[in-house]
mmCIF file of C-alpha atoms and ligand atoms in Angstrom:
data_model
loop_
_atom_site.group_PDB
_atom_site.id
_atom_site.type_symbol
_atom_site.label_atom_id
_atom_site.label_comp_id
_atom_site.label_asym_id
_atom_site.label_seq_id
_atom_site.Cartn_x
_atom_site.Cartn_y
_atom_site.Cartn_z
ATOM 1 C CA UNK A 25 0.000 0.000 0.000
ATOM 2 C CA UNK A 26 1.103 3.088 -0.784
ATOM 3 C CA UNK A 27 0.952 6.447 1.482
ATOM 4 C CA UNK A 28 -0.482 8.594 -1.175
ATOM 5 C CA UNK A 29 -1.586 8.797 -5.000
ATOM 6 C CA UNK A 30 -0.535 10.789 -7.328
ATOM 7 C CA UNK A 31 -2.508 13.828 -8.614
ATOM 8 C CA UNK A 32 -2.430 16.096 -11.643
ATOM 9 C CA UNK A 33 0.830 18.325 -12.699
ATOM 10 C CA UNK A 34 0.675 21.542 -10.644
ATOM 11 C CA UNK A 35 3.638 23.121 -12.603
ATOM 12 C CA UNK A 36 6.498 22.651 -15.032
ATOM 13 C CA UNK A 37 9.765 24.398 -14.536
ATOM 14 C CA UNK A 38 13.114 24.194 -16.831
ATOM 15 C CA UNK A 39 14.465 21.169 -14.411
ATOM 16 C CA UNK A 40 11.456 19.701 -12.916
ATOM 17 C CA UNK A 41 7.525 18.754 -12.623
ATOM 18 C CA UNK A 42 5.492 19.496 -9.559
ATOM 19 C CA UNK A 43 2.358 17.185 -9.195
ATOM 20 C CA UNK A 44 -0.246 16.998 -7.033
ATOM 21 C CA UNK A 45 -1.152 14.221 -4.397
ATOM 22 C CA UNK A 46 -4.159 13.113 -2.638
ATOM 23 C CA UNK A 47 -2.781 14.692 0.627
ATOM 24 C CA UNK A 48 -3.269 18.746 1.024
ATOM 25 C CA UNK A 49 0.299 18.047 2.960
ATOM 26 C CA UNK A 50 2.494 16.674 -0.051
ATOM 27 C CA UNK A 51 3.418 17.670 -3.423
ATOM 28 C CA UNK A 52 5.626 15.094 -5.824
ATOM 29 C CA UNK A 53 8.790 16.558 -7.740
ATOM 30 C CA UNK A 54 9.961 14.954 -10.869
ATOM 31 C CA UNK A 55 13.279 15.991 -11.645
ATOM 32 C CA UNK A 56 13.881 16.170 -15.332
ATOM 33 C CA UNK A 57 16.931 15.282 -17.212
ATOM 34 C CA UNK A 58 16.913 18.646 -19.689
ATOM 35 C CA UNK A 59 19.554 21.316 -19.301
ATOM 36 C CA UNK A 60 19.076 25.133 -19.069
ATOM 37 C CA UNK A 61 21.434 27.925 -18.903
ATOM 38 C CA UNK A 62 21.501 31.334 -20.225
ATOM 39 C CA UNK A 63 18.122 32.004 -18.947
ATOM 40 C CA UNK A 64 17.385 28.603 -21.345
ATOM 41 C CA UNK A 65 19.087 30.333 -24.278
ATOM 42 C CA UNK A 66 21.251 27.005 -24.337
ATOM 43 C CA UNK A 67 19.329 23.818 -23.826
ATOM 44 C CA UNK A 68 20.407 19.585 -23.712
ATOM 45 C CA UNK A 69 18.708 16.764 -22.447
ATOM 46 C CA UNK A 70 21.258 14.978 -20.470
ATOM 47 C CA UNK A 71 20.267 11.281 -19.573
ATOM 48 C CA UNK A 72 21.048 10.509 -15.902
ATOM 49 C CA UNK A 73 20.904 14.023 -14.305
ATOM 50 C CA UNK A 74 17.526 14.398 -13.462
ATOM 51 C CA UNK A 75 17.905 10.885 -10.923
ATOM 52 C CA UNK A 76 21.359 12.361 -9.870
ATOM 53 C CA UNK A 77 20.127 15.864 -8.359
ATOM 54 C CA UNK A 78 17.416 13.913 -7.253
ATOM 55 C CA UNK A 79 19.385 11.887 -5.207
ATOM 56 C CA UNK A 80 22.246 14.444 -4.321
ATOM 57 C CA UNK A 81 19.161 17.037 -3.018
ATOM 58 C CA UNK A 82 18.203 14.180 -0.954
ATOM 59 C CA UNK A 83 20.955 13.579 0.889
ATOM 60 C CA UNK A 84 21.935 16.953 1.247
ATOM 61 C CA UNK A 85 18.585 18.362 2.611
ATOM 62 C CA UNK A 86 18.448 15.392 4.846
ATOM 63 C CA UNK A 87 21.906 16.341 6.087
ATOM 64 C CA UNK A 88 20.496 20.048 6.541
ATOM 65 C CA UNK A 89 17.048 18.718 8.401
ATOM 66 C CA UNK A 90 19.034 16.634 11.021
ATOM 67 C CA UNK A 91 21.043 20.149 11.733
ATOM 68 C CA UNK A 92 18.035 21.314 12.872
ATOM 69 C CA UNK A 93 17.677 23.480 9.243
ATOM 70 C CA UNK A 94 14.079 23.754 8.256
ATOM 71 C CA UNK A 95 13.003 21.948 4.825
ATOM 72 C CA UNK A 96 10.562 21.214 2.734
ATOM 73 C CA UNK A 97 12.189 17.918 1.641
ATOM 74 C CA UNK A 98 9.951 14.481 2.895
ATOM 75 C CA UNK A 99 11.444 11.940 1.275
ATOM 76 C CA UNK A 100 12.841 10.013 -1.962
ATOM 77 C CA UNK A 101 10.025 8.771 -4.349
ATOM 78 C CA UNK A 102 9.683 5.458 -5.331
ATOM 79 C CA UNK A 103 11.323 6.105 -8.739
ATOM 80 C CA UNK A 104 14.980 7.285 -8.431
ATOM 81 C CA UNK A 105 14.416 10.990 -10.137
ATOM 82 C CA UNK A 106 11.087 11.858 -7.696
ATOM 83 C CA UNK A 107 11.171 13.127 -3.890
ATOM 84 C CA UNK A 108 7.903 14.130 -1.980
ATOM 85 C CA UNK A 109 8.113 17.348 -0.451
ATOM 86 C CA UNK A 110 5.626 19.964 1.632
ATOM 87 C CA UNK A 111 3.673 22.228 -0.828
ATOM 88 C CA UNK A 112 5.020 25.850 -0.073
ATOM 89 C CA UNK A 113 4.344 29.329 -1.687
ATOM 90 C CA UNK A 114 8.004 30.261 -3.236
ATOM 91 C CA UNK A 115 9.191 32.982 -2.425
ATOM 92 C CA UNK A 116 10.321 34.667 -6.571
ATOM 93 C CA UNK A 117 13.948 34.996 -4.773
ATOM 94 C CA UNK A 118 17.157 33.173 -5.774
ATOM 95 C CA UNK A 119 19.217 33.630 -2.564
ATOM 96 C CA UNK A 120 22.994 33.130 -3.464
ATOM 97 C CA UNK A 121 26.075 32.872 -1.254
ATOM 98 C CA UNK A 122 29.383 33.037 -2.672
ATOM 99 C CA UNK A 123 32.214 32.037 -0.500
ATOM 100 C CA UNK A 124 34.605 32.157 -3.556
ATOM 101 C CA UNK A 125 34.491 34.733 -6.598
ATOM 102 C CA UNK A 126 33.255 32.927 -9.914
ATOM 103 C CA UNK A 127 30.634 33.192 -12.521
ATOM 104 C CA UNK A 128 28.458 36.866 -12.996
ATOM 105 C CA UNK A 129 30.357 37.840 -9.400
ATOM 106 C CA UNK A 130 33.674 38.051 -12.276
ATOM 107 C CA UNK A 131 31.818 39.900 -15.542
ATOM 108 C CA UNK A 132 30.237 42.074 -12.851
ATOM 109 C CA UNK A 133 32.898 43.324 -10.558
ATOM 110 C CA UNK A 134 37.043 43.681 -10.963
ATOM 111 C CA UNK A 135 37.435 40.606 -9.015
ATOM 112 C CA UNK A 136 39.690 37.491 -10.087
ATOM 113 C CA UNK A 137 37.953 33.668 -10.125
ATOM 114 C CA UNK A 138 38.671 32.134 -6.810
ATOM 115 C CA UNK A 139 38.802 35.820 -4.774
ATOM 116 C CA UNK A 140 37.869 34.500 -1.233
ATOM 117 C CA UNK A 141 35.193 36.209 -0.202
ATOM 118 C CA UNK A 142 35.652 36.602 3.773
ATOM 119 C CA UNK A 143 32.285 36.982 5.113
ATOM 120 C CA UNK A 144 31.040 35.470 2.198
ATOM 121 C CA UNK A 145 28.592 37.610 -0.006
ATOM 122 C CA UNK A 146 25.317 36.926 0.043
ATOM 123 C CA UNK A 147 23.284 38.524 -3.234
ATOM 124 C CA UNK A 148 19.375 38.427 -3.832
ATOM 125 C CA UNK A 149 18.148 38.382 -7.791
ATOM 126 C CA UNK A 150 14.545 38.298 -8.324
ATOM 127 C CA UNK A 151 13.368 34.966 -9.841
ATOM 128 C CA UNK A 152 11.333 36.069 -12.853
ATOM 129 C CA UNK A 153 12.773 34.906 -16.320
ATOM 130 C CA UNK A 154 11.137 37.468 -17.763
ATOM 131 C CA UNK A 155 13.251 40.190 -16.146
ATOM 132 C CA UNK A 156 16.725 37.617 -16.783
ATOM 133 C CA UNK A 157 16.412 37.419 -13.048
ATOM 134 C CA UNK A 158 18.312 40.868 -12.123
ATOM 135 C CA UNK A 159 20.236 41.389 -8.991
ATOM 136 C CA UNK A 160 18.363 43.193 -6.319
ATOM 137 C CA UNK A 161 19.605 46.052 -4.209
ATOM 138 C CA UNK A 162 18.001 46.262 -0.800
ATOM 139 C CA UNK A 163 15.925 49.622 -1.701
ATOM 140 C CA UNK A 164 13.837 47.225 -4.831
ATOM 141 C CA UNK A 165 13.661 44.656 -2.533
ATOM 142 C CA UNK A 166 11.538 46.155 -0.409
ATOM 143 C CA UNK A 167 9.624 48.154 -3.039
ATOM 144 C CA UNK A 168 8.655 44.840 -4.441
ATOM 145 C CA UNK A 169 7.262 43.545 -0.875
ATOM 146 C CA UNK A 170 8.179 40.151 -1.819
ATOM 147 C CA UNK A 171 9.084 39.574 2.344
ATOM 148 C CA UNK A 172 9.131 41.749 5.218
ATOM 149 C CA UNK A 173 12.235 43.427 6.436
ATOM 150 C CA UNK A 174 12.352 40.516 9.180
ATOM 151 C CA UNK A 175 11.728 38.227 7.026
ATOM 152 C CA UNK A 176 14.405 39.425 5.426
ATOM 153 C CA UNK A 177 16.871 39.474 7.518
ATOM 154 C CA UNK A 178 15.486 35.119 8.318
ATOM 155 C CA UNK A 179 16.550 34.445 5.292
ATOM 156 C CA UNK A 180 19.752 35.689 5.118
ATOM 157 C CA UNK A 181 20.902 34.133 8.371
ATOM 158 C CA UNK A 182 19.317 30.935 7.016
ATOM 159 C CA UNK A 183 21.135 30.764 3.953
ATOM 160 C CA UNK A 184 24.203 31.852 5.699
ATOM 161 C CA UNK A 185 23.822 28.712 8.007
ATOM 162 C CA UNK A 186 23.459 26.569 5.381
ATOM 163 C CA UNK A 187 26.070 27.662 3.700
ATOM 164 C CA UNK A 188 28.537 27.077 6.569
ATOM 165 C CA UNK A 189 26.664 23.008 7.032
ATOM 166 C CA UNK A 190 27.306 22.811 3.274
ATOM 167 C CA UNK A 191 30.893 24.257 3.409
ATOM 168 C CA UNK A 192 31.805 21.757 5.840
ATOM 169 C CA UNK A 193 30.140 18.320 4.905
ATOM 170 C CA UNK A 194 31.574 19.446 0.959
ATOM 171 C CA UNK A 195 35.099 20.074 2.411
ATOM 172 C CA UNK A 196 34.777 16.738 4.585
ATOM 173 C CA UNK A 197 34.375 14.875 1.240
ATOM 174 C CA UNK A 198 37.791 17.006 -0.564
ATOM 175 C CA UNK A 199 35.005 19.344 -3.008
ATOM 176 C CA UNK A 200 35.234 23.080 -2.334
ATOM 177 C CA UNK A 201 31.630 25.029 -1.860
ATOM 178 C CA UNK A 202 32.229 28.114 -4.177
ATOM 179 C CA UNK A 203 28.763 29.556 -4.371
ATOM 180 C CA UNK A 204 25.171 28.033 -4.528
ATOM 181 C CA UNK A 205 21.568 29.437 -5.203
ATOM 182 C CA UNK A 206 18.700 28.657 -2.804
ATOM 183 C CA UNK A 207 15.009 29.365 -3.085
ATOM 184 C CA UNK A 208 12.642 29.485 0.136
ATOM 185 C CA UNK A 209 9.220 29.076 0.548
ATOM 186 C CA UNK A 210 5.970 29.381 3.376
ATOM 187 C CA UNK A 211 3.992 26.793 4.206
ATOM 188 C CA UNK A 212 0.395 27.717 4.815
ATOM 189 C CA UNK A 213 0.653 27.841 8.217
ATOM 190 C CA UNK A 214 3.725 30.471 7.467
ATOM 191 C CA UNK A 215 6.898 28.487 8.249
ATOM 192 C CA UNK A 216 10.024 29.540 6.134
ATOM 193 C CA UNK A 217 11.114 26.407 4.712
ATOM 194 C CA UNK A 218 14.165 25.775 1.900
ATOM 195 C CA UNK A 219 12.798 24.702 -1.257
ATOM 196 C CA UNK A 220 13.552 23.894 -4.986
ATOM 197 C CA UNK A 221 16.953 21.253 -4.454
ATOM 198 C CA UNK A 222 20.208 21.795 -3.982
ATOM 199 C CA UNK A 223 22.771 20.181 -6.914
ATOM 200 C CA UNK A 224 25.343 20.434 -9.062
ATOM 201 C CA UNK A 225 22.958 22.448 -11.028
ATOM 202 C CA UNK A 226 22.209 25.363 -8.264
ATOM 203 C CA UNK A 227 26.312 24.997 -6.577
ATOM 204 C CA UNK A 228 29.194 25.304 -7.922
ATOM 205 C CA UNK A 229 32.066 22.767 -6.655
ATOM 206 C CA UNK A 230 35.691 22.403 -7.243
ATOM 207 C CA UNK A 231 37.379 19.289 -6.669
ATOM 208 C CA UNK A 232 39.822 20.519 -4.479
ATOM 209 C CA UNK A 233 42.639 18.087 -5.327
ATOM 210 C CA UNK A 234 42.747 19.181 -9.132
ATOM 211 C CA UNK A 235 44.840 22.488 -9.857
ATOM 212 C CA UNK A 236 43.339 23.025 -13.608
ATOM 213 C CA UNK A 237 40.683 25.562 -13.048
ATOM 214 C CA UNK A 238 38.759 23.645 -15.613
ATOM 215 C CA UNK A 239 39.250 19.615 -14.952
ATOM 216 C CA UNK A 240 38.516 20.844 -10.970
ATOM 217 C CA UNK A 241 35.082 22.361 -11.860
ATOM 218 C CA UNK A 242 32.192 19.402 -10.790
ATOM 219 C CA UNK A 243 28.434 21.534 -11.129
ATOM 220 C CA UNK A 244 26.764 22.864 -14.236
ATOM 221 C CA UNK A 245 29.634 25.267 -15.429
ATOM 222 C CA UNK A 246 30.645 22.730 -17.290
ATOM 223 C CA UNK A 247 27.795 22.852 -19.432
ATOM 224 C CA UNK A 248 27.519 26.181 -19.212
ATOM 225 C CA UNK A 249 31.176 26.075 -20.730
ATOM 226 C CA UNK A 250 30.609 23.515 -22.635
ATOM 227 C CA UNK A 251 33.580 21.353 -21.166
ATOM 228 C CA UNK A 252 32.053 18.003 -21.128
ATOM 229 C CA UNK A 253 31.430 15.149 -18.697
ATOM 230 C CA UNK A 254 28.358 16.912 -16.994
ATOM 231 C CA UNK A 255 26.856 14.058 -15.833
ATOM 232 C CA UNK A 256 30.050 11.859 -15.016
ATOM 233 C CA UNK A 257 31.071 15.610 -12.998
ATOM 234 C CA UNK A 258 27.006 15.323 -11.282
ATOM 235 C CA UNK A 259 28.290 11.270 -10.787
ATOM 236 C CA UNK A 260 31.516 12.238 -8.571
ATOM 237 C CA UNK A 261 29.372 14.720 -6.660
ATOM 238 C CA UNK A 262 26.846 12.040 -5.175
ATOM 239 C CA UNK A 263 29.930 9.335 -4.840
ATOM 240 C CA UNK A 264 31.365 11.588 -2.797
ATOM 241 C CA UNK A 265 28.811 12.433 -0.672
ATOM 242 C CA UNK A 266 27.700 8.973 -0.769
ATOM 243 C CA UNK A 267 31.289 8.229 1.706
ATOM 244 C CA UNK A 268 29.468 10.655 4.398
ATOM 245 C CA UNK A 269 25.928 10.496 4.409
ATOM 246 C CA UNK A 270 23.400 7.487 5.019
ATOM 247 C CA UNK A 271 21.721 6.643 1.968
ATOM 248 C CA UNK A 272 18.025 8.696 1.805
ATOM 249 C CA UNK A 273 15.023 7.261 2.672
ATOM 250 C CA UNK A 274 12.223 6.471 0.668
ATOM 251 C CA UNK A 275 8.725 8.048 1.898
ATOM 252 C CA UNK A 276 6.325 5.228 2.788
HETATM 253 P P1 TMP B 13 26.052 33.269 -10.961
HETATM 254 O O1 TMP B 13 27.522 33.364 -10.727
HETATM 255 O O2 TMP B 13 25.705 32.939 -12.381
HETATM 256 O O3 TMP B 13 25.331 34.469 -10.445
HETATM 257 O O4 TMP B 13 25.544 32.016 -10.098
HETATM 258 C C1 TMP B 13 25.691 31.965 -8.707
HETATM 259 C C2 TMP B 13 25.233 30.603 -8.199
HETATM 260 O O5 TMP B 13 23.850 30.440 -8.404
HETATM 261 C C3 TMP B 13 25.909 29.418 -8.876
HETATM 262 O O6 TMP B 13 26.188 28.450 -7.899
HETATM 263 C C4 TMP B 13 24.888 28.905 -9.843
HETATM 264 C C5 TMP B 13 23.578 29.284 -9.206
HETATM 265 N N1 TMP B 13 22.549 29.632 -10.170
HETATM 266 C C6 TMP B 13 21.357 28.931 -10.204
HETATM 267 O O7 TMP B 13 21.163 27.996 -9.434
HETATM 268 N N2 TMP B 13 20.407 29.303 -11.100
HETATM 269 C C7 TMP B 13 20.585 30.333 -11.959
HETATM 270 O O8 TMP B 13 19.687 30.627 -12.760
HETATM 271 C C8 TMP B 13 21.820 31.063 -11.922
HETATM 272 C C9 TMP B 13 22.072 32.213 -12.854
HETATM 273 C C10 TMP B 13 22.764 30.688 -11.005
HETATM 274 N N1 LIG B 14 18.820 28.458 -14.526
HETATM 275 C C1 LIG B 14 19.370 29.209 -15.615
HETATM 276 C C2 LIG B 14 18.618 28.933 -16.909
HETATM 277 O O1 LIG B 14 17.711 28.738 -17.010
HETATM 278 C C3 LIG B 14 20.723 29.216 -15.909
HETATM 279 C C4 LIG B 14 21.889 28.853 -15.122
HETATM 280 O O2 LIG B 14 21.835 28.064 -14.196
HETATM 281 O O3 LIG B 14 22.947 29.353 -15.509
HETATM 282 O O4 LIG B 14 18.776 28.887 -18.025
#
């Protein structure tokens, strides 16, 4: 018997499929194996990635939840690319820490890749494709009213903390935590709750034995550069992570 059944698709975004359940309390996410980057100017289908975030989100917001970090995560599906997670209003905010300089940090701002950043930054963009997602300065931020200003100020010290969790179980497993994006969400009864996953596709990670600023890069710059190997790269990730955390569990 199984805990729930599976409803209609709620939503389709570039990486994955939201569904409905019978339950008011769970939602179903499908993670897809297409590509994106460039606000989806360049596109791939790239067998295996979809069940390899899958899994790596899995483990890693299981690693956050048992820290005491607040997610939306439930459990791994039945099928190796689905997880069931609380339904949540999303906040249209990619939250991004950068511990290291890389990616629009560098095109944006005289600053070398692999500047330490020391606090690390933390930069809000405003999820809307339509708008390319621009970077928000404090004053739009709170003309748009998207959060309060102590709500606010939650979700920076939330993302902070799991950016130092992350840094650490990364670095315990020899990959380096440059930067990663994170999306939040309420639940109805108004909990602040992480959201969306948390991959190769939303982090960027250097392996930090390899000196070649391109052979060391393991996350989605290497499609966005087209080097190669994403998915072998996405492989090494959850092998790695694989030596320090228990295997998920499936929801039942
Ligand atoms: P950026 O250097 O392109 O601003 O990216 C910062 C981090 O955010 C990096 O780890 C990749 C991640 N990211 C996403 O998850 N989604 C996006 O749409 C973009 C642009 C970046
Ligand atoms: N998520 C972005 C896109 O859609 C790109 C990126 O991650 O660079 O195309």
């Amino acid at each position: 018997m199984t805990a729930f059944q599976l409803g209609p698709l709620l939503h389709e975004g570039k990486a994955k499929r939201v569904h409905a359940t019978d339950r008011s309390d769970l939602v179903a996410v499908e993670y897809k194996d297409d590509a994106t980057a460039f606000n989806a100017l360049k596109k791939a289908s790239l067998p295996g990635k979809g069940t390899l975030n899958c899994q790596i989100s899995a483990l890693l917001f299981e690693h956050l939840a048992g820290l005491g970090i607040p997610t939306h995560y439930m459990g791994l599906g039945e099928s190796a690319n689905w997880m069931l997670v609380r339904p949540v209003r999303v906040i249209p905010l990619e939250v991004v820490i950068r511990n290291l300089a890389a990616g629009s940090l560098c095109r944006e701002l005289p600053l070398p890749p692999g500047t330490p950043l020391d606090p690390p930054l933390c930069d809000l963009y405003y999820k809307d494709d339509a708008y390319g997602d621009p970077l928000l300065t404090e004053a739009r931020l709170e003309r748009l009213q998207l959060v309060t200003p102590e709500q606010r100020l939650q979700i920076e010290a939330l993302a902070r903390r799991v950016n130092d969790e992350l840094r650490r179980l990364f670095d315990s497993v020899g990959l380096l935590l440059v930067d990663f994006k994170i999306e939040l969400g309420f639940t109805g009864a108004g909990e602040l709750l992480l959201a969306d996953e948390i991959s190769p596709d939303t982090c960027r990670l250097w392996d930090q034995a390899v000196a070649d600023s391109q052979d060391r890069i393991l996350d989605k710059d290497r499609f966005r550069q087209d080097l190669g190997g994403v998915v072998e790269a996405y492989g090494q990730v959850l092998k790695r992570l694989q030596q320090a955390c228990p295997e998920p569990t499936v929801y039942r």
